[in-house]
Short mmCIF file of C-alpha atoms in Angstrom, two decimals:
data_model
loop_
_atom_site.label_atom_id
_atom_site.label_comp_id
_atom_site.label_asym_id
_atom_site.label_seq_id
_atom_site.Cartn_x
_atom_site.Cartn_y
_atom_site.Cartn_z
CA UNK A 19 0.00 0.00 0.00
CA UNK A 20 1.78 3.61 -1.11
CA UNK A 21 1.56 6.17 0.97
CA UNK A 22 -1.33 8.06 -0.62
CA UNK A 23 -3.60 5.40 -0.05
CA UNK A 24 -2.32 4.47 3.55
CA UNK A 25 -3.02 8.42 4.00
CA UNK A 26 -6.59 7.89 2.53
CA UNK A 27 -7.21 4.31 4.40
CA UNK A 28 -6.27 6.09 8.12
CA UNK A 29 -8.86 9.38 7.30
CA UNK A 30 -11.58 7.18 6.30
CA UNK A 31 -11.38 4.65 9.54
CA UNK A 32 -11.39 8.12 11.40
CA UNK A 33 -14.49 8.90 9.78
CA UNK A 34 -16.23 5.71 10.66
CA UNK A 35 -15.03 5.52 13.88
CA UNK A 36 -16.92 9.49 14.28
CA UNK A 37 -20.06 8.26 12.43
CA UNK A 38 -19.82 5.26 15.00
CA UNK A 39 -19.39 7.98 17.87
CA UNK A 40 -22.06 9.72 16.73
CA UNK A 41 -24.63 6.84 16.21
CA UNK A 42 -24.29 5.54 19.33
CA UNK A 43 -25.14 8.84 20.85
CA UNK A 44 -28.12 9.15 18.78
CA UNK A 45 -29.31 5.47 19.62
CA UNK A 46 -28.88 6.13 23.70
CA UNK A 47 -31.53 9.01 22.99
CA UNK A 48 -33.73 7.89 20.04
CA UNK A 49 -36.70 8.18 22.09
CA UNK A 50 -36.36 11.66 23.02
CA UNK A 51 -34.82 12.67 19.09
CA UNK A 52 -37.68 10.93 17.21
CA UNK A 53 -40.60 12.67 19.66
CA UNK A 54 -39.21 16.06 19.54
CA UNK A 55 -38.75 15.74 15.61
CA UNK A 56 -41.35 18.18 14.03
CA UNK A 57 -41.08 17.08 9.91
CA UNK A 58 -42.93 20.64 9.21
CA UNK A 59 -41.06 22.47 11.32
CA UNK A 60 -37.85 20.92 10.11
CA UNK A 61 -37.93 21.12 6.66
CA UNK A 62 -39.48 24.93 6.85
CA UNK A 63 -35.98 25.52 8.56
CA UNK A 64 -34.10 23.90 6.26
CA UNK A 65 -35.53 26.15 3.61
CA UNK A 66 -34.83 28.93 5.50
CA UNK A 67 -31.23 28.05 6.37
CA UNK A 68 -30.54 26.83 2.93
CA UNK A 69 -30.52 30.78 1.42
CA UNK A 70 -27.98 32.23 3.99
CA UNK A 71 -25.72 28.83 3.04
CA UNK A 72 -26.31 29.18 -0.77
CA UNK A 73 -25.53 32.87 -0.27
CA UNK A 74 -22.20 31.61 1.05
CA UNK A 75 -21.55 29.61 -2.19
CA UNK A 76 -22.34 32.58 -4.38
CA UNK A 77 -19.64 34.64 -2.37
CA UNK A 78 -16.88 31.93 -2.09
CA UNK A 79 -17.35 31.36 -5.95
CA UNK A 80 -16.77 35.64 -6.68
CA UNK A 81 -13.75 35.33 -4.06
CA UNK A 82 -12.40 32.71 -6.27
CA UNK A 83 -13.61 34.35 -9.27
CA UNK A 84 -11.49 37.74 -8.18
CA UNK A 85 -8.75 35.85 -7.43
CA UNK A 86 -8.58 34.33 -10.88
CA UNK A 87 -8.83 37.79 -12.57
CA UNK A 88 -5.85 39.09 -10.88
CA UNK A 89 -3.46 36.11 -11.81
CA UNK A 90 -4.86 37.30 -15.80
CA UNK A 91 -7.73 35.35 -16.20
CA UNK A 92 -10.96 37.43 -18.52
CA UNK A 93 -13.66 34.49 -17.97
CA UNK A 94 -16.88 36.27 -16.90
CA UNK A 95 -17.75 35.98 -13.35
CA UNK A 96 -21.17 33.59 -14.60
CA UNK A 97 -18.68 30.84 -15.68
CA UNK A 98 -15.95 31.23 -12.83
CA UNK A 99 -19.78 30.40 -11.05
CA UNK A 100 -20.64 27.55 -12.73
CA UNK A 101 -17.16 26.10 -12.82
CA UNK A 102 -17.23 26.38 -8.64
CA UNK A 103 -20.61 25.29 -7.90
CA UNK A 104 -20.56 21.89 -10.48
CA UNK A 105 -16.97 20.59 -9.00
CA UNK A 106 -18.54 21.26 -5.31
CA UNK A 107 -20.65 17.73 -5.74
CA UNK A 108 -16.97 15.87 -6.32
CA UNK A 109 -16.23 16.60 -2.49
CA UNK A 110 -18.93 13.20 -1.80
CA UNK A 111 -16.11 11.52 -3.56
CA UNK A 112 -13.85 9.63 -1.81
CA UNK A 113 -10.69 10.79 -1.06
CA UNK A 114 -12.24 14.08 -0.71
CA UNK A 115 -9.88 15.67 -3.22
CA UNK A 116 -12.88 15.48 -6.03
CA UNK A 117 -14.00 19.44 -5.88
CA UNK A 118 -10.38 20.65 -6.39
CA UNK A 119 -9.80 18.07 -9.32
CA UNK A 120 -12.77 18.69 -10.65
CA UNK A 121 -12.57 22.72 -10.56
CA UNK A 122 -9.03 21.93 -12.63
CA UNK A 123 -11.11 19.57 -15.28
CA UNK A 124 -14.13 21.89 -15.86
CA UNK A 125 -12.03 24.72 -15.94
CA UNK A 126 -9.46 23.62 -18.53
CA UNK A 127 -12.27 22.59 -20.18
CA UNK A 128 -13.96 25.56 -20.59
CA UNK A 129 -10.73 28.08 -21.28
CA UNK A 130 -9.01 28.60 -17.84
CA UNK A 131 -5.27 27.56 -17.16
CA UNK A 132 -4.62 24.61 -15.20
CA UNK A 133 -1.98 26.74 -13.66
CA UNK A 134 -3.64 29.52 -12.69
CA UNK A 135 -6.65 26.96 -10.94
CA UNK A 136 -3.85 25.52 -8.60
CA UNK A 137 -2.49 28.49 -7.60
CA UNK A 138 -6.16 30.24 -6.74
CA UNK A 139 -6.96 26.98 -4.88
CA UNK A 140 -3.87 26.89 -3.01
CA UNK A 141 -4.57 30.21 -1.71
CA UNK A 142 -7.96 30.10 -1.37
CA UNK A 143 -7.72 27.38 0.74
CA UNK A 144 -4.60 28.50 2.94
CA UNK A 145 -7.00 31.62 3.82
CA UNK A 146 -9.92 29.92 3.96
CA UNK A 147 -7.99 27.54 6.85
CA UNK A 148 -6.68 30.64 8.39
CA UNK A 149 -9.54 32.40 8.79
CA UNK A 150 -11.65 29.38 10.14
CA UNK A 151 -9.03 29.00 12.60
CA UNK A 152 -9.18 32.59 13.86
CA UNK A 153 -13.20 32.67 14.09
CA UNK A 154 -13.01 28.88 15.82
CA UNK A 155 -11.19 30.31 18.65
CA UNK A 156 -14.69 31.80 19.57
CA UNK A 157 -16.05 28.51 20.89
CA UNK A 158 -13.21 27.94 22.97
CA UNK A 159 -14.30 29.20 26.03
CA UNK A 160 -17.57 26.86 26.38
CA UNK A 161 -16.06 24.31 25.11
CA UNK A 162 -13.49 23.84 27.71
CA UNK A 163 -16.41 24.51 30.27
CA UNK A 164 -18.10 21.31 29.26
CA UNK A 165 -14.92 19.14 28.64
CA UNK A 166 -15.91 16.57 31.18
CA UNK A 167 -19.53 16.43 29.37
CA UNK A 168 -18.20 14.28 26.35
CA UNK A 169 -17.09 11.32 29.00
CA UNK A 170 -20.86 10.99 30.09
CA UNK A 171 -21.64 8.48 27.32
CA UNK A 172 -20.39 5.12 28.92
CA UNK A 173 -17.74 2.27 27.84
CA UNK A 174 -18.86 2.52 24.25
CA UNK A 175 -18.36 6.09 23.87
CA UNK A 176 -14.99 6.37 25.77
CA UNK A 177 -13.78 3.11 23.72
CA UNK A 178 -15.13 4.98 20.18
CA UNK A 179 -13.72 8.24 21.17
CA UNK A 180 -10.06 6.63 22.17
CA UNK A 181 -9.85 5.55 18.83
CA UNK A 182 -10.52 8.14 17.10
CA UNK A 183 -7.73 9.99 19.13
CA UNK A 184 -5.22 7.47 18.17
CA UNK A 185 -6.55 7.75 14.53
CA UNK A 186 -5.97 11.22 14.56
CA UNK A 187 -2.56 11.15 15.86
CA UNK A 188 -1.59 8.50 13.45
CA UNK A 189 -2.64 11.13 10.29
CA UNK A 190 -0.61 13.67 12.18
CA UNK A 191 2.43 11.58 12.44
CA UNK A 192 2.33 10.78 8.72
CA UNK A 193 1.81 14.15 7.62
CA UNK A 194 5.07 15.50 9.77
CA UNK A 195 6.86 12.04 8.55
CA UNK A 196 6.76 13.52 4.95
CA UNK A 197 6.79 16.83 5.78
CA UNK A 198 10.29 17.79 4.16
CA UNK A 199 9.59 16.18 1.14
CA UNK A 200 6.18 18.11 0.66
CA UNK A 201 8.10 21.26 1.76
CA UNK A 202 10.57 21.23 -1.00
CA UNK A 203 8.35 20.96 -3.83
CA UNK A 204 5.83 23.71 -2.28
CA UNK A 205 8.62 26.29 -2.37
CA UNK A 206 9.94 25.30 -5.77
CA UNK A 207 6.71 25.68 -6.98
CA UNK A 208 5.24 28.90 -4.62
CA UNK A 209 8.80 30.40 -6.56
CA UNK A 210 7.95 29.94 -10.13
CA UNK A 211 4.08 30.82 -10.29
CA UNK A 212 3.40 33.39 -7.58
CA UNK A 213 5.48 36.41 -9.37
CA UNK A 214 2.22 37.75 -10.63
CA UNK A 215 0.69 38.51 -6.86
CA UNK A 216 3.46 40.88 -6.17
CA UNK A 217 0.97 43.85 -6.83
CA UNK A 218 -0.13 46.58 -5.45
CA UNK A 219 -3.64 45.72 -7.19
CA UNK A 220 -2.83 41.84 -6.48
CA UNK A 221 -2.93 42.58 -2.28
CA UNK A 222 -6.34 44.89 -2.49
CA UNK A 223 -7.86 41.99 -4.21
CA UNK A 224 -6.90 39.03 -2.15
CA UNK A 225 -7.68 41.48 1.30
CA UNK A 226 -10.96 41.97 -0.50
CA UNK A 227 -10.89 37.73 -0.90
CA UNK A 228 -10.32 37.95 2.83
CA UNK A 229 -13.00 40.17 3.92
CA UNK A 230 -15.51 37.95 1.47
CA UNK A 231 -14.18 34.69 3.11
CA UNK A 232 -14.96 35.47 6.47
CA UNK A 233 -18.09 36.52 5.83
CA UNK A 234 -19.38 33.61 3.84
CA UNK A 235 -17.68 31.14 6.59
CA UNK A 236 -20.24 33.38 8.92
CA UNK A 237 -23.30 32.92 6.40
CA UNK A 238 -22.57 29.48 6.17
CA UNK A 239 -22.91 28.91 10.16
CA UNK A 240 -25.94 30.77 10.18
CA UNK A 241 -28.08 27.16 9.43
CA UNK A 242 -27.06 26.02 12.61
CA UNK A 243 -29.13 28.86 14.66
CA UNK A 244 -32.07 28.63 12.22
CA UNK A 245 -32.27 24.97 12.91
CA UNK A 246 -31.41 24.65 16.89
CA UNK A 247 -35.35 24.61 17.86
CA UNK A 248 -34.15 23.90 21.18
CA UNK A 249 -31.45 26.48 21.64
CA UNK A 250 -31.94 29.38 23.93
CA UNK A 251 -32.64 33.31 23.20
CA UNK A 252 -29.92 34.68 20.11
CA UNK A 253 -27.15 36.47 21.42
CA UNK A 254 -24.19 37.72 20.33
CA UNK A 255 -22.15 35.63 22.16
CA UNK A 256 -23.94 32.36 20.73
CA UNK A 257 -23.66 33.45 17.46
CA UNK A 258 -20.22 33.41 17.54
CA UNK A 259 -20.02 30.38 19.13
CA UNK A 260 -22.02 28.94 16.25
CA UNK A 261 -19.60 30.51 13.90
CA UNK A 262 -16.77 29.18 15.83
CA UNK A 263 -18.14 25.86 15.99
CA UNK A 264 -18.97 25.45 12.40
CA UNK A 265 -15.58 26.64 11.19
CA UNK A 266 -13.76 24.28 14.12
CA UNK A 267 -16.09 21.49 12.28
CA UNK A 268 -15.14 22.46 8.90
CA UNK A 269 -11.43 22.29 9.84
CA UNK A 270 -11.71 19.01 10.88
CA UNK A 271 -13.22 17.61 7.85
CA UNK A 272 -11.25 18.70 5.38
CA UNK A 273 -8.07 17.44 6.86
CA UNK A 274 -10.08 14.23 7.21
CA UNK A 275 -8.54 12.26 3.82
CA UNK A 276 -11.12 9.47 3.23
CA UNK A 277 -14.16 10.94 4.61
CA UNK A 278 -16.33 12.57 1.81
CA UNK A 279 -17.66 16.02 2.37
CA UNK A 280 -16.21 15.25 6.03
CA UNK A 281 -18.45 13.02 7.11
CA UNK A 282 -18.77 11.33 10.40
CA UNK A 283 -15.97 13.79 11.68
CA UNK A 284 -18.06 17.33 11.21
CA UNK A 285 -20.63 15.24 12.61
CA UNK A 286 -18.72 14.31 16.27
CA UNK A 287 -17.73 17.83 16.24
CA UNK A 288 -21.30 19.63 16.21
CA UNK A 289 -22.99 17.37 18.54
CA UNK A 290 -20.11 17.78 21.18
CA UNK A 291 -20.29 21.51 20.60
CA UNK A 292 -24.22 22.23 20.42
CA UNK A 293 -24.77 19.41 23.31
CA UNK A 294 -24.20 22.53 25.87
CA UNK A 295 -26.65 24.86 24.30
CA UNK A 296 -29.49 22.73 23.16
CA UNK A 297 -28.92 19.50 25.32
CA UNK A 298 -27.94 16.40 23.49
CA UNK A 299 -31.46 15.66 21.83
CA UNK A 300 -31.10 19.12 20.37
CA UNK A 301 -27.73 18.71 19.32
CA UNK A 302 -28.28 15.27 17.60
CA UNK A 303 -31.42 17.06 15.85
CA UNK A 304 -29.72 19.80 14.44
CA UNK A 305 -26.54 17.84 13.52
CA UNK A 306 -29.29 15.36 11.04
CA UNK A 307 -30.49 18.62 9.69
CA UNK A 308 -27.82 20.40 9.18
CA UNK A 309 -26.10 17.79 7.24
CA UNK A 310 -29.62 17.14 4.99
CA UNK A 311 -29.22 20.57 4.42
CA UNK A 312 -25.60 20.77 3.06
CA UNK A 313 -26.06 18.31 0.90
CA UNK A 314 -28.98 19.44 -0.86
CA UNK A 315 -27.44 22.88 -0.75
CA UNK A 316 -24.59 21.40 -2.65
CA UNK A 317 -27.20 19.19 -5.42
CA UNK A 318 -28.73 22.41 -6.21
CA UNK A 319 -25.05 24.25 -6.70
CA UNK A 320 -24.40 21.01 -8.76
CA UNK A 321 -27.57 21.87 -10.36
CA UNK A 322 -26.89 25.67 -11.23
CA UNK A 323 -23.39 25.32 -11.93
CA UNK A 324 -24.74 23.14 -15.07
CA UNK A 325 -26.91 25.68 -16.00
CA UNK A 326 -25.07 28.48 -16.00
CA UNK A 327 -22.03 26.70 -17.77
CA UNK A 328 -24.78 26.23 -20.52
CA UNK A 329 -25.60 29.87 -20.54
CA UNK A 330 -22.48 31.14 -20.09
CA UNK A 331 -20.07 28.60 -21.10
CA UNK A 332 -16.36 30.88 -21.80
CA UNK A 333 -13.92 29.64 -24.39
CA UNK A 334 -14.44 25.65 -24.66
CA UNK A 335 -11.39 24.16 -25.50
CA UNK A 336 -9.79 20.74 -25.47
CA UNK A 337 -8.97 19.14 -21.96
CA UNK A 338 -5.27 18.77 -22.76
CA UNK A 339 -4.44 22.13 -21.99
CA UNK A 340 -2.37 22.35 -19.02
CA UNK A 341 -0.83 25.78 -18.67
#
């Protein structure tokens, strides 16, 4: 077995052993999630939360879309659209690699440089992880107020939880085993295709990328309130902690290989977290809704991206260009 697929083997046991976590939490308190399940209710706030979330799409797809105009790229902002929101349905792949391969493949396809994709990707995403990690640190402080509430589950959940400690330590080690290697051929690279970014114009435009980031991050946490029927009074405090939460969640799956779209691991993370604020029948609740709800958020960006590559399809050309 090579090392990518040892990588990918490790991240996906982690994600079954957090879908395991997380079903055996649901199963102790079936009783109390299937009475307090309101299907009107619930699916009138998944409509709701499903604007403020596709909102969030719209705005990471312009961020990307600026960022691609100021490495040279003149594709209208309808296609740099369509391009994002069609590759987003590749992240259910496994691997969890598919929505950045796929971005390259349409792209190419329809007149963008390979080149230029990586690069926007590469810093798209190294913000994107920055400035989750900055808003996470807003959930800190409840979190380490209800530490001791995550050993209340029994032998089952202590056992499932172990493991996924000693999973996660184990993806850890191999990522700092090949670090130097990975290292080397970042900077060679970074070197040769970031000359263009040395602007003036370049750093308005990727602060501007910052400023849209965070806020679709926040939009995209917003679900989470709308769909916490048990949570109490909004406050500013808790809406932070939601956006804290969601990024801290978001984190976690992507450096998850193995686990499409994060799953199992997002979902350990937002029961833990919303347990304190909406008890652990609330939490379960909102963590099966909120994860209905990002996945048909993402079928109908699958959906639009189609069409508006139809409308507004750029300059098709052959697959085989690569820079």
């Amino acid at each position: 077995m090579n090392r990518k697929n040892l990588t990918r083997f490790v991240g996906l046991a982690l994600s079954v052993l957090c879908l395991a976590f997380f079903f055996v939490k649901a199963r102790s308190s079936w009783d109390q999630v299937s009475s307090h399940i309101e299907l009107e209710q619930a699916w009138t706030s998944i409509a709701l939360g499903l604007v403020p979330y596709m909102l969030a799409y719209a705005i990471f797809a312009s961020s990307w879309h600026l960022l691609m105009r100021t490495l040279g790229d003149r594709g209208s902002l309808m296609t740099s659209w369509g391009i994002f929101l069609t590759a987003q349905f590749g992240k259910y792949l496994p691997g969890n690699v598919g929505q950045h391969a796929g971005r390259v493949a349409i792209g190419m396809k329809h007149g963008q440089l390979a080149s230029q994709i990586v690069i926007t990707m590469l810093i798209e995403t190294m913000m994107a992880l920055a400035i989750a990690g900055l808003l996470s640190l807003s959930m800190t402080g409840l979190v380490s107020n209800n530490t001791r509430g995550v050993w209340t589950g029994g032998t089952a959940l202590m056992t499932i939880l172990a493991a996924t400690v000693i999973v996660l330590v184990i993806i850890l080690a191999l990522l700092l085993a090949w670090r130097h290697h990975w290292l080397v051929r970042l900077r060679t690279w970074l070197v040769r295709n970031f000359s263009a970014l040395r602007s003036k114009q370049a750093m308005r435009r990727i602060a501007l990328c910052v400023v849209m980031t965070s806020v679709a991050l926040s939009l995209s946490s917003t679900p989470l309130l709308l769909l916490s029927a048990n949570a109490p009074v909004l406050t500013i405090n808790r809406a932070l902690y939601a956006v804290g939460l969601f990024c801290a969640a978001w984190i976690a799956g992507m450096f998850t290989p193995g686990a499409p779209a994060g799953l199992g691991v997002r979902e350990l993370i937002l029961v833990q977290g919303l347990t304190p604020i909406t008890g652990q029948t609330g939490a379960i609740i909102t963590t099966i809704l909120f994860r209905i709800l990002t996945v048909t958020a993402d079928f109908l960006a699958f959906l639009a991206g189609i069409a508006l590559l139809r409308l507004f399809p750029g300059k098709q050309i052959s697959v085989t260009r690569t820079s």
